[in-house]
Structure formats: structure tokens, C-alpha cells
Tab-separated table of C-alpha atoms and ligand atoms in Angstrom:
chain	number	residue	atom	x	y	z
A	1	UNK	CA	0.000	0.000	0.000
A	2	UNK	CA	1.528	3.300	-0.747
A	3	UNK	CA	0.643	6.036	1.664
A	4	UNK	CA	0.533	9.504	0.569
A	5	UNK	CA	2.049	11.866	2.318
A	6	UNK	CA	0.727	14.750	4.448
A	7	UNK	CA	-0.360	17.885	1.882
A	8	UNK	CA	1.519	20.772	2.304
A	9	UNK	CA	0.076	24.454	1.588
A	10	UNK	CA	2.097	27.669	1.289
A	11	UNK	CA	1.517	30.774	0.547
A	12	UNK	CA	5.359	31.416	-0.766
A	13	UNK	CA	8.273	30.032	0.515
A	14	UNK	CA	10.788	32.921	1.682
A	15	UNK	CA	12.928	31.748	4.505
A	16	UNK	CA	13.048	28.483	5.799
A	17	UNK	CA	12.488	29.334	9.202
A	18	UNK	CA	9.197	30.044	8.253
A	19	UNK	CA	8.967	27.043	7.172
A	20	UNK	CA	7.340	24.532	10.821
A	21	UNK	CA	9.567	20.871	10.939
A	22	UNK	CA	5.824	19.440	9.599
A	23	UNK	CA	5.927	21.422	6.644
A	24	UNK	CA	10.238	20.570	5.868
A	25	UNK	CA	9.335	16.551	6.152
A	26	UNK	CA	6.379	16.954	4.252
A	27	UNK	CA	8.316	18.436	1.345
A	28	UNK	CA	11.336	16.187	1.417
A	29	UNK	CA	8.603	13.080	1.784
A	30	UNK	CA	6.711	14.834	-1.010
A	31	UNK	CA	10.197	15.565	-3.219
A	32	UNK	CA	11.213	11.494	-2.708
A	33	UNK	CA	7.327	10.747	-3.870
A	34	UNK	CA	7.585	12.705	-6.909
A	35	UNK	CA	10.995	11.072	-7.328
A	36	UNK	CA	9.829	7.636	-7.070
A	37	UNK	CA	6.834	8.757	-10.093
A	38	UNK	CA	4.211	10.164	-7.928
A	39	UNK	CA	2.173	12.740	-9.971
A	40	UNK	CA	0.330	16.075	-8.877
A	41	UNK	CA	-3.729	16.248	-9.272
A	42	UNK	CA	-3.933	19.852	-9.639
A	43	UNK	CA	-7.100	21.760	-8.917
A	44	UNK	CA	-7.033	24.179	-11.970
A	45	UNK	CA	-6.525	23.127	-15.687
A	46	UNK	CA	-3.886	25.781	-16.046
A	47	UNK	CA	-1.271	27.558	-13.816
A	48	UNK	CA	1.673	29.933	-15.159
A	49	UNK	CA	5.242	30.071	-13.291
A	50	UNK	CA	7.460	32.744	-14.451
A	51	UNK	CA	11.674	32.479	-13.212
A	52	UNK	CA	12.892	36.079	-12.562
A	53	UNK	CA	16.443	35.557	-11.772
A	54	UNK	CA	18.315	38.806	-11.447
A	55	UNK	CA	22.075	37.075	-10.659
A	56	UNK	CA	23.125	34.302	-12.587
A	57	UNK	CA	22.181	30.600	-12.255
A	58	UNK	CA	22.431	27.291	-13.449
A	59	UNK	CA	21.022	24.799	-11.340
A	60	UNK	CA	17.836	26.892	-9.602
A	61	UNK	CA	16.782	28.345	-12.728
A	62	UNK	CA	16.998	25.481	-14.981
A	63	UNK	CA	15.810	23.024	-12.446
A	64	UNK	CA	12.513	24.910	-11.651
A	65	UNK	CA	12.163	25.172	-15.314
A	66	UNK	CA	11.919	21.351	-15.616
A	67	UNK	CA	10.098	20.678	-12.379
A	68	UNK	CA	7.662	23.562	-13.776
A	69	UNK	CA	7.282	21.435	-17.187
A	70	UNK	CA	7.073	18.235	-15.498
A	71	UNK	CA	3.888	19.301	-13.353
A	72	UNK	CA	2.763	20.396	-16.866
A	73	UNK	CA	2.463	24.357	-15.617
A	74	UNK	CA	3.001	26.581	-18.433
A	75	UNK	CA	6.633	28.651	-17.872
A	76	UNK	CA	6.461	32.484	-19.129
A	77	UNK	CA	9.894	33.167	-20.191
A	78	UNK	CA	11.537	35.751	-18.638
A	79	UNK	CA	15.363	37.590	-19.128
A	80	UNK	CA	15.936	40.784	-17.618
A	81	UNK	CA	18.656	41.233	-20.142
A	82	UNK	CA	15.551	41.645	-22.760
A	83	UNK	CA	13.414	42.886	-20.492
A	84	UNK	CA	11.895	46.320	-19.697
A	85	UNK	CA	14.246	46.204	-16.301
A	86	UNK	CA	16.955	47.312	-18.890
A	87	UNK	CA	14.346	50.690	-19.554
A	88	UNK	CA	14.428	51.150	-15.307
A	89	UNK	CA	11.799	48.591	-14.453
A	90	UNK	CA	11.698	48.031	-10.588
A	91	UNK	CA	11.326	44.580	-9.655
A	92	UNK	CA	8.302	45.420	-7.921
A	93	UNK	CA	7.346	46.456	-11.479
A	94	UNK	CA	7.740	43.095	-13.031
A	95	UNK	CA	6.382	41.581	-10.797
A	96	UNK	CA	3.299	43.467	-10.307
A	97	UNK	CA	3.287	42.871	-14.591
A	98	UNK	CA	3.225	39.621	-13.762
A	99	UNK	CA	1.060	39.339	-11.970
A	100	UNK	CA	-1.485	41.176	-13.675
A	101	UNK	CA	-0.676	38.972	-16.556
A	102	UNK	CA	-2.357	36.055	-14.452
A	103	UNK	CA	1.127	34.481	-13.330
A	104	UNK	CA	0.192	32.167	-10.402
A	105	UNK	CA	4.128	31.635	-9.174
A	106	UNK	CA	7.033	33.694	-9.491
A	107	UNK	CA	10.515	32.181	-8.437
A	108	UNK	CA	12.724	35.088	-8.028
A	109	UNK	CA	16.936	35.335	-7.340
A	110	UNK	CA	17.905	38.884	-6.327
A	111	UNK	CA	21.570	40.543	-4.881
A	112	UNK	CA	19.340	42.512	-2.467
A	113	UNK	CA	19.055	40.348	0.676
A	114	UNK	CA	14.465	40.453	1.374
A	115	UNK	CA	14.045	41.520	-1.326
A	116	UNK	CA	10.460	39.976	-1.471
A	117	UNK	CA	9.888	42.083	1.296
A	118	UNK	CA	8.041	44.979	-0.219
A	119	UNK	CA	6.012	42.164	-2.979
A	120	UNK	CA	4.640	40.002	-0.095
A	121	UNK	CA	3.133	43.304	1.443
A	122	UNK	CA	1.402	44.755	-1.545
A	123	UNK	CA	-2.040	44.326	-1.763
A	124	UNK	CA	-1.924	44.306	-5.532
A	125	UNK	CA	0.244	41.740	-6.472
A	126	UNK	CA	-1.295	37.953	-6.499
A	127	UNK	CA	1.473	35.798	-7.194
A	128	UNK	CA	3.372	33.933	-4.526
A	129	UNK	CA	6.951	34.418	-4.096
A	130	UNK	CA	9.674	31.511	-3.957
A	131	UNK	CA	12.925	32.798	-3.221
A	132	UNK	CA	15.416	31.048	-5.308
A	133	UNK	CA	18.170	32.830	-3.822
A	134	UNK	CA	18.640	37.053	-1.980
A	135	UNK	CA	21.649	38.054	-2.203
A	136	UNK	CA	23.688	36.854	1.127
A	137	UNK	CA	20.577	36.184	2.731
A	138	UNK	CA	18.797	32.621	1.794
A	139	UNK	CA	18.329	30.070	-0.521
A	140	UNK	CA	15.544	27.682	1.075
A	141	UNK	CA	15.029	25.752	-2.062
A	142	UNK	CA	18.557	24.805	-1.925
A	143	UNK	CA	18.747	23.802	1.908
A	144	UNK	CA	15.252	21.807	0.982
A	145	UNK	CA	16.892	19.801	-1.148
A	146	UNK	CA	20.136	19.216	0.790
A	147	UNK	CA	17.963	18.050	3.159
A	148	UNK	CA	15.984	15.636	0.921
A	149	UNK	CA	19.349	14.105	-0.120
A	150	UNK	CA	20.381	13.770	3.508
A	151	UNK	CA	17.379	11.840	4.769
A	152	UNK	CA	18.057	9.781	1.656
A	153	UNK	CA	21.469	8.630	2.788
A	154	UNK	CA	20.389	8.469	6.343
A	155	UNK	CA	17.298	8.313	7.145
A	156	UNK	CA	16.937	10.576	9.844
A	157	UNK	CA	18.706	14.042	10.836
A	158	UNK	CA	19.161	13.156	15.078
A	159	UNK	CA	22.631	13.386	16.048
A	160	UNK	CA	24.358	13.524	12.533
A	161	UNK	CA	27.607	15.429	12.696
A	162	UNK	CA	27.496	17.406	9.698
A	163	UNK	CA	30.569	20.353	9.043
A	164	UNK	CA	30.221	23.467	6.974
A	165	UNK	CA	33.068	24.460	5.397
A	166	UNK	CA	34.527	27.872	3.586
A	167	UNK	CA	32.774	30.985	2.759
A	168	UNK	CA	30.633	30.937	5.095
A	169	UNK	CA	29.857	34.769	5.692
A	170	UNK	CA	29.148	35.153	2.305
A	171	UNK	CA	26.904	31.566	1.490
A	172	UNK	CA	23.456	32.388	1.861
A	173	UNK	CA	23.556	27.955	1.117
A	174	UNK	CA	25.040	27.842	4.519
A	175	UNK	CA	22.889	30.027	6.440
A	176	UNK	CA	19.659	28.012	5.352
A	177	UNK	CA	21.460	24.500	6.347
A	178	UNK	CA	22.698	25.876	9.621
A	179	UNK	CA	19.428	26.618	10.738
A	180	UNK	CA	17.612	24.202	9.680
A	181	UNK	CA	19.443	20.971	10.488
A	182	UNK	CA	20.384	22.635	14.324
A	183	UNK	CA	16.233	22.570	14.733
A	184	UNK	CA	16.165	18.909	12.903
A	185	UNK	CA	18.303	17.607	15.533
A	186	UNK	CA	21.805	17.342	13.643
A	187	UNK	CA	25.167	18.791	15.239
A	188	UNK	CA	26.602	21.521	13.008
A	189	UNK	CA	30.206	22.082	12.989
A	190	UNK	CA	32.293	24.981	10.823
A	191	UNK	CA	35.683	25.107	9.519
A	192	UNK	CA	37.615	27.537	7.318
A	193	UNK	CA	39.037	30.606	7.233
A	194	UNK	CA	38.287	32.779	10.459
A	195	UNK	CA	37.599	36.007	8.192
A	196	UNK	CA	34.383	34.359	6.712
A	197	UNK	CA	33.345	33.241	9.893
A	198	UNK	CA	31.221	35.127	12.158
A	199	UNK	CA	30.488	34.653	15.537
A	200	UNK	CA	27.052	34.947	15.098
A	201	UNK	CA	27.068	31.543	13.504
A	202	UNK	CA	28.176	29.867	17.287
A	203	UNK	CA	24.412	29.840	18.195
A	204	UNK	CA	24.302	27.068	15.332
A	205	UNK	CA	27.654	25.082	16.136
A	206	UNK	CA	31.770	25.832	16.407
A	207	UNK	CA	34.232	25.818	14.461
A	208	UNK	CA	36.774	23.390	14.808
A	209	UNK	CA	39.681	23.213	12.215
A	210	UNK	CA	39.495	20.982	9.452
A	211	UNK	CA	41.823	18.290	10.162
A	212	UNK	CA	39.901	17.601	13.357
A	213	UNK	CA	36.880	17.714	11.945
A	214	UNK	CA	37.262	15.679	8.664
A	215	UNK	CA	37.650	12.264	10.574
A	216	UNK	CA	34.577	13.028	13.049
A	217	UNK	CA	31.509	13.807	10.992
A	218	UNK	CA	29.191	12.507	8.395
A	219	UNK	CA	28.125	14.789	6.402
A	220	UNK	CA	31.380	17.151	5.001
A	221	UNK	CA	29.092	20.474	3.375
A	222	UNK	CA	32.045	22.004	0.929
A	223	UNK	CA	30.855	25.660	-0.192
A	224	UNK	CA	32.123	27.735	-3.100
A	225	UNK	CA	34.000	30.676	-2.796
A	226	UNK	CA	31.875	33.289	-3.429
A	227	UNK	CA	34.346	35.953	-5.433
A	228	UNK	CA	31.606	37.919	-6.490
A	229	UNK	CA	30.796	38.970	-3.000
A	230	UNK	CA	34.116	39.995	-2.138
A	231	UNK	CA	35.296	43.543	-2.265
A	232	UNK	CA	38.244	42.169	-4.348
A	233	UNK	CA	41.474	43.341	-1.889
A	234	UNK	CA	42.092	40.153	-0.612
A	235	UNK	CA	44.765	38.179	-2.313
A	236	UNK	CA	43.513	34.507	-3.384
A	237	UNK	CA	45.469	31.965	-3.847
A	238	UNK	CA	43.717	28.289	-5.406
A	239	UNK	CA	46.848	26.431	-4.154
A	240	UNK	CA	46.851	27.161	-0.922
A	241	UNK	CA	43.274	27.377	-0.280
A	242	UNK	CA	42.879	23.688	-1.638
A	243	UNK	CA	45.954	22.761	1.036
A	244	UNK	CA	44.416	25.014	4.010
A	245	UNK	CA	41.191	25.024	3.630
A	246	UNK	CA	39.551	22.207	1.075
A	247	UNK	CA	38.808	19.352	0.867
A	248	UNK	CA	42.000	17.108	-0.666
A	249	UNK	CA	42.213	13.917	-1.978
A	250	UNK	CA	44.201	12.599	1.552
A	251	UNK	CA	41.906	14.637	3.149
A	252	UNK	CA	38.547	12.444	1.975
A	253	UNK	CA	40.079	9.669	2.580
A	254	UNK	CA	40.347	9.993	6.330
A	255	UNK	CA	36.479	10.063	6.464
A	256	UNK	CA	34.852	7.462	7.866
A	257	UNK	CA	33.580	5.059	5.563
A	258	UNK	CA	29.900	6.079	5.467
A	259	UNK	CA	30.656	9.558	5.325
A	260	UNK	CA	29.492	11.382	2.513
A	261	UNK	CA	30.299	15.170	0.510
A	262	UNK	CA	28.090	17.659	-0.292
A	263	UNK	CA	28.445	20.977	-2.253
A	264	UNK	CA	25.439	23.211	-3.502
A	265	UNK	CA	27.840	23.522	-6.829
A	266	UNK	CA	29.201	25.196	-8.903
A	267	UNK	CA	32.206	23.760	-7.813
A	268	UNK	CA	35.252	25.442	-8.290
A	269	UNK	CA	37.324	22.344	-8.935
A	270	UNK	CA	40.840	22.074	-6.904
A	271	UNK	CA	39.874	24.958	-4.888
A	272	UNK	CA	37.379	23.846	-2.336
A	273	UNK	CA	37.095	20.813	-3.449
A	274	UNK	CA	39.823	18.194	-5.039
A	275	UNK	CA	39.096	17.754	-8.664
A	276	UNK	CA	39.026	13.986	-8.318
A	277	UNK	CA	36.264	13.828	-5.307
A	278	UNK	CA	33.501	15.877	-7.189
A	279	UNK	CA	32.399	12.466	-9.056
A	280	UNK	CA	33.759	10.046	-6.464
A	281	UNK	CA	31.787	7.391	-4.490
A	282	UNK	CA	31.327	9.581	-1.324
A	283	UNK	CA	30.596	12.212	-3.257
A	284	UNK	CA	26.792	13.718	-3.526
A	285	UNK	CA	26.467	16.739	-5.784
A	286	UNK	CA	25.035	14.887	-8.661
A	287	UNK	CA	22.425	13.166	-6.454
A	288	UNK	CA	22.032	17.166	-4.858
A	289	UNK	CA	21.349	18.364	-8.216
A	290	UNK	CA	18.549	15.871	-9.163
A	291	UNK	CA	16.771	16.072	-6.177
A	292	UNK	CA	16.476	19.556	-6.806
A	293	UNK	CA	13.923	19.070	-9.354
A	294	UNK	CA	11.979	16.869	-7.259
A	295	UNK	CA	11.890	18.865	-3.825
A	296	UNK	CA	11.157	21.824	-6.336
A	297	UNK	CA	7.840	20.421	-7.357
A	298	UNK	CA	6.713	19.583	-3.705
A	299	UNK	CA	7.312	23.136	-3.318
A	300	UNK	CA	5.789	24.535	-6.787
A	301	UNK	CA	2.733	21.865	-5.538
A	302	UNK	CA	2.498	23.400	-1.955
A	303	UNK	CA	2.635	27.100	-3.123
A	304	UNK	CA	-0.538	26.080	-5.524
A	305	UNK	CA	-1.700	23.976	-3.480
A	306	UNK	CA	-1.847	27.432	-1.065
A	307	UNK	CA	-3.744	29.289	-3.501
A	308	UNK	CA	-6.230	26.970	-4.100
B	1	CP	N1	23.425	25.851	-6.080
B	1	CP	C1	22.939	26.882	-6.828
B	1	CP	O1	22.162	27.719	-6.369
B	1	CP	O2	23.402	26.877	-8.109
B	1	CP	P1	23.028	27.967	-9.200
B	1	CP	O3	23.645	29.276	-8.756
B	1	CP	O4	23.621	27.471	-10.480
B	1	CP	O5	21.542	28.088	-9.251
């Protein structure tokens, strides 16, 4: 007998704190349904998604795109590089357009950190917001599906040891996870250099260095370097990054044996990560990636589910 799981509604999906621990394991339950063939009855014969991504992105964009198609809701193309943002269109603007247009979703990556802040408080605009990324801020799609592919390896999120590691002030990645698997029970741990650290992050877990850490935990969460956020005064070297602060070849292999790696990707190959590892056995990015479509239509289902 196959038992459903419990239906989630939204109204849009923002932060995941909003999010209760009912509505996170109803999503990843609902993501591994849809992964295993499940399909959505939807209550309308037609809903329109439009993707309004204002920094650049592979994996989000592209994989709401096909979770979009795969529900069969119709996608309204959208490129600000074509769009009347380059005539000084706010993004209030388009979105209010959008609206208006009948748009029942719009998935939206911004630089400014809330920006969905002024849309969810208009009274005009109907569309529910999913944040596909703000700025330094969030990405709760992202931790939704690092979750899914978690609870796939293990089952359960009580006691797992599970280290962040690298840019960590500037990963909005890392500040979704953090949160979210402290209140699901898992022990965080952080490593990398101290000046993208911040002590705020100690309510979460501590940072240990890496060489401690690598050998103690289950989970090893490598994050990009995020040179797009820097003020660009630092000096950077790949090398010695890779040796300090990644995660190396002899470094992996003092995991223990069930121990897997994570990385939200794009990797930058031989900086954070050894070249060799981002395809290897213990390695989950691949796995990361697909589940994003599938925890991205329990949460295109949930957000329509909320309107109806
Ligand atoms: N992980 C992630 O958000 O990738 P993109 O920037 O390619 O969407």
C-alpha cells in the first residue's frame, strides 16, 4: 500500500524558518514521492510560473524550469537582459506585470538580501513568491533539497555530525542549512578561514579546524568561494586554499567510511574541493542536483496547493 504523504500548503516560501519541521518533512517526503513517479492532481486546468532571476544561475533556474514542465504548468519566459528592467523597471514592477498577466508563481533570485519584502506586502500583487536565492541572505530551495538528499542517505537528521566548510559569511547555502538541520536535531560544525566566519554563527555550532573535523563527521558540506561577493582586496590563492582550507584527496580519505560530501555547486574544482572527489563514491552533488527538481515540485505543488 503506498501512503501519501501529508499535503503541504504555502503561501510562498521565503525563509526556511518560516517554514514549521511538519511542513520541511512533508516536502522532502513529497520531493522522494515525486521522485519515485508520484504525480500532482492539480485543482485548476492551467497555472503559469514565471523564473525572474536577477544574478546568474544554473542549477535553480533550470531546475525549476523542468520541475515547472514536469507538473505540466506553463513557464512564461523571462530575461531581464531583454526585459523592460533594462528601460528602469523596478522589480516590484515586473512583478506586479506579472502578476497582472495572471502568473500564479514567481521564483525570483535577487543581490538585495528580502528583497520579497516589499512584494509580499502589496495588496496588488497575487502571485506567490519563492525565493530562489537574496543576495547573502537565503536560498531555502537549496537547503530543501540538501535536506531531501540527507534523509536519503540516512534516514533521519538526530545526532548527525554534519561540518560546513569555507565561505561561510558570504553563502546564503550555509545560512539556510545551519538553521535548519540545528532545529532537525543534527550537530553543526564549521571550519575555514576565520575572516568568513562570524560569531554569530556559534548559536548554530563551532568551528573546529578541518583536520579535526574531517575524521569526526558525516556529512562534510564544501561551499564555493563566493568571489563575487568579495570587495576584491584580498589576495587569493587556489593552491593554498585547496591545502588550508579544502577538501583534498588525503583529506577524503580519512572520512569514515559512510561519510558522505556535499556541495550546492558550482564547484570550483581544486579549490574547495579536489578535482578527483567531485564524481567520487562519497561524493553527492550529482544526487544534490537531481533532487532539486523533485523537492522543487513539492514546493511549486504546496505554493498552488496554497492558492487553491
Ligand atoms: N546551487 C545553486 O544555487 O546553483 P546555481 O547558482 O547554479 O543556481
Amino acid at each position: 500500500m503506498i501512503i501519501q504523504s501529508e499535503r503541504i500548503s504555502l503561501k510562498h516560501l521565503l525563509t526556511v524558518e518560516a517554514l514549521t519541521d511538519r511542513e520541511v518533512m512533508g516536502l522532502i517526503r513529497r520531493g522522494q514521492e515525486f521522485k519515485r513517479g508520484a504525480k500532482w492532481m492539480p485543482q485548476k486546468e492551467q497555472y503559469f510560473a514565471t523564473n525572474l532571476f536577477f544574478e546568474n544561475s544554473t542549477r535553480t533556474h533550470k531546475s525549476f524550469d523542468v520541475a515547472e514542465k514536469k507538473l505540466g504548468i506553463e513557464v512564461i519566459e523571462f530575461e531581464a537582459s531583454t526585459s523592460s528592467v533594462q528601460k528602469g523597471e523596478t522589480l516590484y514592477d515586473t512583478v506586479l506585470t506579472m502578476s497582472a498577466l495572471g502568473v500564479d508563481v514567481a521564483v525570483i533570485r535577487h543581490g538585495d538580501e528580502n528583497y520579497y519584502d516589499s512584494l509580499i506586502q502589496s495588496k496588488t500583487i497575487q502571485c506567490s513568491i519563492i525565493n530562489g536565492g537574496d543576495g547573502s541572505g537565503q536560498h531555502p530551495t537549496q537547503c530543501l533539497l540538501d535536506l531531501m538528499t540527507i534523509y536519503e542517505e540516512f534516514g533521519h537528521f538526530d545526532d548527525l555530525k554534519v561540518a560546513i566548510v569555507g565561505d561561510i559569511t558570504h553563502s546564503r547555502v550555509a545560512k539556510s542549512n545551519m538553521q535548519m538541520l540545528k532545529r532537525l536535531g543534527a550537530k553543526v560544525f564549521f571550519s575555514g578561514p576565520k575572516e568568513w566566519y562570524d560569531e554569530e554563527f556559534e548559536v548554530y555550532g563551532h568551528w573546529m579546524p578541518l583536520d579535526e573535523l574531517v575524521e569526526e563527521v558525516d556529512v562534510m558540506m564544501m561551499l564555493r568561494v563566493q568571489h563575487e561577493r568579495h570587495d576584491g582586496t584580498e589576495s587569493f590563492s587556489k593552491e593554498e586554499y585547496l591545502k588550508n582550507h579544502g577538501l583534498t584527496v588525503e583529506r577524503a580519505a580519512r572520512m569514515k567510511e559512510h561519510a558522505i560530501i556535499m556541495h550546492p555547486a558550482p564547484v570550483n574544482r581544486d579549490v574547495e574541493l579536489a578535482d578527483a572527489l567531485v564524481e567520487s563514491l562519497r561524493s553527492r552533488i550529482i544526487t544534490q542536483m537531481s533532487n532539486g527538481v523533485f523537492v522543487r515540485m513539492a514546493i511549486l505543488e504546496a505554493v498552488l496547493n496554497g492558492k487553491a
